[in-house]
PDB file of C-alpha atoms in Angstrom:
ATOM      1  CA  MET A   1       6.447  -0.530 -17.900  1.00  0.00           C
ATOM      2  CA  GLY A   2       4.908  -1.877 -14.716  1.00  0.00           C
ATOM      3  CA  LEU A   3       1.619  -0.725 -13.280  1.00  0.00           C
ATOM      4  CA  LEU A   4       1.384   1.497 -10.237  1.00  0.00           C
ATOM      5  CA  THR A   5      -1.237  -0.052  -7.934  1.00  0.00           C
ATOM      6  CA  PHE A   6      -2.604   1.694  -4.866  1.00  0.00           C
ATOM      7  CA  SER A   7      -3.649  -0.682  -2.110  1.00  0.00           C
ATOM      8  CA  LEU A   8      -4.816   0.100   1.392  1.00  0.00           C
ATOM      9  CA  ASN A   9      -7.151  -0.953   4.194  1.00  0.00           C
ATOM     10  CA  LEU A  10     -10.055   1.389   4.765  1.00  0.00           C
ATOM     11  CA  THR A  11     -13.332   1.428   6.623  1.00  0.00           C
ATOM     12  CA  LEU A  12     -16.699   1.960   4.995  1.00  0.00           C
ATOM     13  CA  ASP A  13     -16.521   5.677   5.864  1.00  0.00           C
ATOM     14  CA  GLY A  14     -13.070   6.021   4.259  1.00  0.00           C
ATOM     15  CA  CYS A  15     -10.941   5.970   7.425  1.00  0.00           C
ATOM     16  CA  VAL A  16      -7.405   4.754   6.708  1.00  0.00           C
ATOM     17  CA  ASP A  17      -6.249   4.339  10.323  1.00  0.00           C
ATOM     18  CA  HIS A  18      -4.426   0.983  10.205  1.00  0.00           C
ATOM     19  CA  GLN A  19      -5.787   0.060  13.650  1.00  0.00           C
ATOM     20  CA  GLU A  20      -9.411   0.113  12.449  1.00  0.00           C
ATOM     21  CA  GLY A  21      -9.149  -2.798  10.020  1.00  0.00           C
ATOM     22  CA  ILE A  22      -9.452  -6.523  10.640  1.00  0.00           C
ATOM     23  CA  ALA A  23      -6.036  -8.206  10.776  1.00  0.00           C
ATOM     24  CA  ASP A  24      -6.687 -11.914  10.329  1.00  0.00           C
ATOM     25  CA  ASP A  25      -5.145 -14.710   8.263  1.00  0.00           C
ATOM     26  CA  GLU A  26      -7.336 -13.973   5.254  1.00  0.00           C
ATOM     27  CA  THR A  27      -6.584 -10.233   5.139  1.00  0.00           C
ATOM     28  CA  HIS A  28      -2.857 -10.931   5.532  1.00  0.00           C
ATOM     29  CA  ALA A  29      -3.082 -13.509   2.724  1.00  0.00           C
ATOM     30  CA  PHE A  30      -4.738 -10.853   0.524  1.00  0.00           C
ATOM     31  CA  PHE A  31      -1.887  -8.386   1.037  1.00  0.00           C
ATOM     32  CA  THR A  32       0.767 -11.106   0.758  1.00  0.00           C
ATOM     33  CA  ARG A  33      -0.648 -12.078  -2.646  1.00  0.00           C
ATOM     34  CA  LEU A  34      -0.590  -8.448  -3.787  1.00  0.00           C
ATOM     35  CA  MET A  35       2.989  -8.080  -2.616  1.00  0.00           C
ATOM     36  CA  ASP A  36       3.988 -11.328  -4.361  1.00  0.00           C
ATOM     37  CA  GLU A  37       2.556 -10.019  -7.630  1.00  0.00           C
ATOM     38  CA  CYS A  38       4.478  -6.739  -7.580  1.00  0.00           C
ATOM     39  CA  GLY A  39       8.149  -5.966  -8.030  1.00  0.00           C
ATOM     40  CA  ALA A  40       8.498  -3.244  -5.387  1.00  0.00           C
ATOM     41  CA  MET A  41       6.748  -1.373  -2.587  1.00  0.00           C
ATOM     42  CA  LEU A  42       6.370   2.422  -2.503  1.00  0.00           C
ATOM     43  CA  TRP A  43       5.609   4.354   0.676  1.00  0.00           C
ATOM     44  CA  GLY A  44       5.736   7.805   2.137  1.00  0.00           C
ATOM     45  CA  ARG A  45       7.966   8.539   5.113  1.00  0.00           C
ATOM     46  CA  THR A  46       5.253   8.093   7.754  1.00  0.00           C
ATOM     47  CA  THR A  47       4.142   4.691   6.459  1.00  0.00           C
ATOM     48  CA  TYR A  48       7.752   3.562   6.126  1.00  0.00           C
ATOM     49  CA  LYS A  49       8.438   4.576   9.734  1.00  0.00           C
ATOM     50  CA  MET A  50       5.382   2.647  10.948  1.00  0.00           C
ATOM     51  CA  MET A  51       6.305  -0.446   8.907  1.00  0.00           C
ATOM     52  CA  GLU A  52       9.990  -0.482   9.890  1.00  0.00           C
ATOM     53  CA  SER A  53       9.078  -0.197  13.574  1.00  0.00           C
ATOM     54  CA  HIS A  54       7.274  -3.556  13.519  1.00  0.00           C
ATOM     55  CA  TRP A  55       7.730  -5.887  10.546  1.00  0.00           C
ATOM     56  CA  PRO A  56      11.507  -6.504  10.610  1.00  0.00           C
ATOM     57  CA  ALA A  57      11.196  -7.821  14.180  1.00  0.00           C
ATOM     58  CA  VAL A  58       8.347 -10.119  13.081  1.00  0.00           C
ATOM     59  CA  ALA A  59      10.465 -11.390  10.173  1.00  0.00           C
ATOM     60  CA  ARG A  60      13.366 -12.128  12.564  1.00  0.00           C
ATOM     61  CA  GLY A  61      11.051 -14.030  14.922  1.00  0.00           C
ATOM     62  CA  GLU A  62      11.503 -11.522  17.760  1.00  0.00           C
ATOM     63  CA  VAL A  63       7.766 -10.845  17.916  1.00  0.00           C
ATOM     64  CA  GLU A  64       5.243 -13.631  18.312  1.00  0.00           C
ATOM     65  CA  ALA A  65       2.982 -13.717  15.268  1.00  0.00           C
ATOM     66  CA  PRO A  66       0.689 -16.180  13.502  1.00  0.00           C
ATOM     67  CA  PRO A  67       2.088 -17.891  10.389  1.00  0.00           C
ATOM     68  CA  SER A  68       0.243 -15.584   7.957  1.00  0.00           C
ATOM     69  CA  MET A  69       1.789 -12.487   9.565  1.00  0.00           C
ATOM     70  CA  ARG A  70       5.244 -14.049   9.661  1.00  0.00           C
ATOM     71  CA  GLU A  71       4.953 -15.008   5.973  1.00  0.00           C
ATOM     72  CA  TRP A  72       4.019 -11.398   5.138  1.00  0.00           C
ATOM     73  CA  ALA A  73       6.935 -10.073   7.200  1.00  0.00           C
ATOM     74  CA  VAL A  74       9.534 -12.408   5.657  1.00  0.00           C
ATOM     75  CA  LYS A  75       8.406 -11.588   2.122  1.00  0.00           C
ATOM     76  CA  LEU A  76       8.316  -7.868   2.927  1.00  0.00           C
ATOM     77  CA  GLU A  77      11.864  -8.095   4.259  1.00  0.00           C
ATOM     78  CA  ALA A  78      13.056  -9.358   0.858  1.00  0.00           C
ATOM     79  CA  LYS A  79      10.990  -6.937  -1.260  1.00  0.00           C
ATOM     80  CA  PRO A  80      12.541  -3.707  -2.607  1.00  0.00           C
ATOM     81  CA  LYS A  81      11.033  -0.781  -0.708  1.00  0.00           C
ATOM     82  CA  TYR A  82      11.114   2.792  -2.052  1.00  0.00           C
ATOM     83  CA  VAL A  83      10.371   5.768   0.162  1.00  0.00           C
ATOM     84  CA  VAL A  84       9.340   9.282  -0.808  1.00  0.00           C
ATOM     85  CA  SER A  85      10.496  11.839   1.741  1.00  0.00           C
ATOM     86  CA  SER A  86      11.759  15.385   1.657  1.00  0.00           C
ATOM     87  CA  THR A  87      12.868  15.296   5.302  1.00  0.00           C
ATOM     88  CA  ARG A  88      14.423  11.872   5.842  1.00  0.00           C
ATOM     89  CA  LYS A  89      17.334  10.528   3.804  1.00  0.00           C
ATOM     90  CA  ASP A  90      18.435   7.448   5.784  1.00  0.00           C
ATOM     91  CA  PHE A  91      16.416   4.243   5.319  1.00  0.00           C
ATOM     92  CA  PRO A  92      18.325   1.383   6.973  1.00  0.00           C
ATOM     93  CA  TRP A  93      15.696  -1.376   6.655  1.00  0.00           C
ATOM     94  CA  THR A  94      16.819  -4.140   4.265  1.00  0.00           C
ATOM     95  CA  HIS A  95      16.322  -3.319   0.564  1.00  0.00           C
ATOM     96  CA  SER A  96      15.045   0.221   1.288  1.00  0.00           C
ATOM     97  CA  HIS A  97      15.797   3.090  -1.081  1.00  0.00           C
ATOM     98  CA  HIS A  98      15.123   6.814  -1.014  1.00  0.00           C
ATOM     99  CA  LEU A  99      13.128   8.052  -4.011  1.00  0.00           C
ATOM    100  CA  ALA A 100      14.385  11.599  -4.436  1.00  0.00           C
ATOM    101  CA  GLY A 101      13.852  14.427  -6.893  1.00  0.00           C
ATOM    102  CA  ASP A 102      10.758  15.355  -8.838  1.00  0.00           C
ATOM    103  CA  LEU A 103       7.964  12.973  -7.779  1.00  0.00           C
ATOM    104  CA  ARG A 104       6.506  12.479 -11.265  1.00  0.00           C
ATOM    105  CA  THR A 105       9.900  11.813 -12.851  1.00  0.00           C
ATOM    106  CA  ALA A 106      11.072   9.523 -10.040  1.00  0.00           C
ATOM    107  CA  VAL A 107       7.894   7.408  -9.995  1.00  0.00           C
ATOM    108  CA  GLN A 108       7.759   7.142 -13.793  1.00  0.00           C
ATOM    109  CA  ALA A 109      11.373   5.923 -13.748  1.00  0.00           C
ATOM    110  CA  LEU A 110      10.523   3.411 -10.987  1.00  0.00           C
ATOM    111  CA  LYS A 111       7.544   2.114 -12.991  1.00  0.00           C
ATOM    112  CA  ALA A 112       9.733   1.789 -16.084  1.00  0.00           C
ATOM    113  CA  ALA A 113      12.392  -0.114 -14.131  1.00  0.00           C
ATOM    114  CA  THR A 114       9.880  -2.439 -12.424  1.00  0.00           C
ATOM    115  CA  PRO A 115       8.009  -4.520 -15.026  1.00  0.00           C
ATOM    116  CA  ASP A 116       6.153  -6.483 -12.324  1.00  0.00           C
ATOM    117  CA  GLY A 117       4.690  -3.235 -11.043  1.00  0.00           C
ATOM    118  CA  VAL A 118       4.868  -1.125  -7.916  1.00  0.00           C
ATOM    119  CA  LEU A 119       2.495  -1.347  -4.954  1.00  0.00           C
ATOM    120  CA  VAL A 120       1.738   1.959  -3.195  1.00  0.00           C
ATOM    121  CA  GLY A 121       0.578   1.632   0.402  1.00  0.00           C
ATOM    122  CA  SER A 122       0.407   5.209   1.715  1.00  0.00           C
ATOM    123  CA  GLY A 123      -2.743   7.299   1.657  1.00  0.00           C
ATOM    124  CA  LEU A 124      -1.146  10.757   1.449  1.00  0.00           C
ATOM    125  CA  LEU A 125       1.377   9.612  -1.132  1.00  0.00           C
ATOM    126  CA  ALA A 126      -1.408   8.017  -3.195  1.00  0.00           C
ATOM    127  CA  THR A 127      -3.257  11.338  -3.214  1.00  0.00           C
ATOM    128  CA  ALA A 128      -0.141  13.098  -4.524  1.00  0.00           C
ATOM    129  CA  LEU A 129       0.404  10.382  -7.139  1.00  0.00           C
ATOM    130  CA  ASP A 130      -3.239  10.496  -8.200  1.00  0.00           C
ATOM    131  CA  ARG A 131      -2.993  14.273  -8.634  1.00  0.00           C
ATOM    132  CA  LEU A 132      -0.117  13.528 -11.044  1.00  0.00           C
ATOM    133  CA  ASP A 133      -2.286  10.946 -12.853  1.00  0.00           C
ATOM    134  CA  LEU A 134       0.204   8.137 -12.127  1.00  0.00           C
ATOM    135  CA  ILE A 135      -1.971   5.464 -10.459  1.00  0.00           C
ATOM    136  CA  ASP A 136      -3.098   2.693 -12.799  1.00  0.00           C
ATOM    137  CA  GLU A 137      -5.014   0.376 -10.458  1.00  0.00           C
ATOM    138  CA  TYR A 138      -6.653   0.387  -7.037  1.00  0.00           C
ATOM    139  CA  GLN A 139      -6.872  -2.702  -4.832  1.00  0.00           C
ATOM    140  CA  LEU A 140      -8.652  -1.585  -1.701  1.00  0.00           C
ATOM    141  CA  LEU A 141      -9.721  -3.758   1.199  1.00  0.00           C
ATOM    142  CA  VAL A 142     -12.921  -2.222   2.554  1.00  0.00           C
ATOM    143  CA  HIS A 143     -13.632  -3.326   6.126  1.00  0.00           C
ATOM    144  CA  PRO A 144     -17.143  -3.609   7.597  1.00  0.00           C
ATOM    145  CA  ARG A 145     -16.562  -0.807  10.053  1.00  0.00           C
ATOM    146  CA  ILE A 146     -17.528   2.825  10.403  1.00  0.00           C
ATOM    147  CA  ALA A 147     -14.745   4.497  12.354  1.00  0.00           C
ATOM    148  CA  GLY A 148     -16.180   7.992  12.545  1.00  0.00           C
ATOM    149  CA  HIS A 149     -12.693   9.431  13.091  1.00  0.00           C
ATOM    150  CA  GLY A 150      -9.152   9.459  11.822  1.00  0.00           C
ATOM    151  CA  PRO A 151      -7.494  10.216   8.535  1.00  0.00           C
ATOM    152  CA  ARG A 152      -9.665   9.747   5.455  1.00  0.00           C
ATOM    153  CA  LEU A 153      -8.776   8.659   1.957  1.00  0.00           C
ATOM    154  CA  TYR A 154      -8.270  11.632  -0.390  1.00  0.00           C
ATOM    155  CA  GLU A 155      -8.907  14.233   2.322  1.00  0.00           C
ATOM    156  CA  GLY A 156      -7.039  16.816   0.280  1.00  0.00           C
ATOM    157  CA  GLY A 157      -9.216  16.197  -2.764  1.00  0.00           C
ATOM    158  CA  LEU A 158      -8.345  15.583  -6.397  1.00  0.00           C
ATOM    159  CA  PRO A 159      -8.520  17.913  -9.390  1.00  0.00           C
ATOM    160  CA  GLY A 160     -11.220  15.792 -11.020  1.00  0.00           C
ATOM    161  CA  THR A 161     -13.270  12.635 -10.826  1.00  0.00           C
ATOM    162  CA  ARG A 162     -11.490   9.351 -11.552  1.00  0.00           C
ATOM    163  CA  ARG A 163     -13.498   6.924 -13.649  1.00  0.00           C
ATOM    164  CA  LEU A 164     -12.730   3.336 -12.744  1.00  0.00           C
ATOM    165  CA  GLU A 165     -13.513  -0.056 -14.225  1.00  0.00           C
ATOM    166  CA  LEU A 166     -14.414  -2.787 -11.722  1.00  0.00           C
ATOM    167  CA  ILE A 167     -12.151  -5.791 -12.224  1.00  0.00           C
ATOM    168  CA  SER A 168     -13.349  -7.782  -9.215  1.00  0.00           C
ATOM    169  CA  ALA A 169     -15.083  -7.570  -5.851  1.00  0.00           C
ATOM    170  CA  THR A 170     -14.291 -10.444  -3.528  1.00  0.00           C
ATOM    171  CA  PRO A 171     -15.925 -10.771  -0.110  1.00  0.00           C
ATOM    172  CA  LEU A 172     -13.776 -12.207   2.673  1.00  0.00           C
ATOM    173  CA  ARG A 173     -15.082 -14.312   5.566  1.00  0.00           C
ATOM    174  CA  CYS A 174     -14.527 -11.431   8.024  1.00  0.00           C
ATOM    175  CA  GLY A 175     -16.927  -9.239   6.034  1.00  0.00           C
ATOM    176  CA  ALA A 176     -14.285  -7.119   4.310  1.00  0.00           C
ATOM    177  CA  VAL A 177     -14.500  -6.795   0.531  1.00  0.00           C
ATOM    178  CA  ALA A 178     -11.435  -6.767  -1.709  1.00  0.00           C
ATOM    179  CA  MET A 179     -12.173  -4.240  -4.453  1.00  0.00           C
ATOM    180  CA  HIS A 180      -9.996  -4.199  -7.589  1.00  0.00           C
ATOM    181  CA  TYR A 181     -10.433  -1.293  -9.991  1.00  0.00           C
ATOM    182  CA  ARG A 182      -8.481  -0.149 -13.029  1.00  0.00           C
ATOM    183  CA  ARG A 183      -8.344   3.435 -14.281  1.00  0.00           C
ATOM    184  CA  GLU A 184     -10.324   4.155 -17.409  1.00  0.00           C
ATOM    185  CA  ARG A 185      -7.987   6.142 -19.647  1.00  0.00           C
TER     186      ARG A 185
END
């Protein structure tokens, strides 16, 4: 069974607004490596909508982008993408699939079918998955910013404290720190 890894950009104050992070070659390389190491992506409807509105055009060369962003986009185009949504059923982006039914059952089945693991990139979905005790690892990119606004990680709270084991903390040149934690079970 593959691991379920939650990965996201966030500011020092926990803001997960994607416009508040630093988008440079090194941060794109970080997320490209994570994507390369996993077998599938898992998003909520809102994140999927945001991603499909931009990255397919980058992959097709319709949007000017530096090589690191284009590499990310091309690899994302080829990666299986699963979407959790109770309101949207049509996901036309290449290799996109609707994950329907009971969330716990559906995600456990996806983990079982994906030995290379699944990368979750949606804050609200990660909160729901963490409430179900399904997240195995966290790979967060903490940016040297205090946003003071916007959506925050785990705004809805969790039923209890999660104890984590630090696997690595890697500073990037831009000042962001890649934090890798594993759940203590």
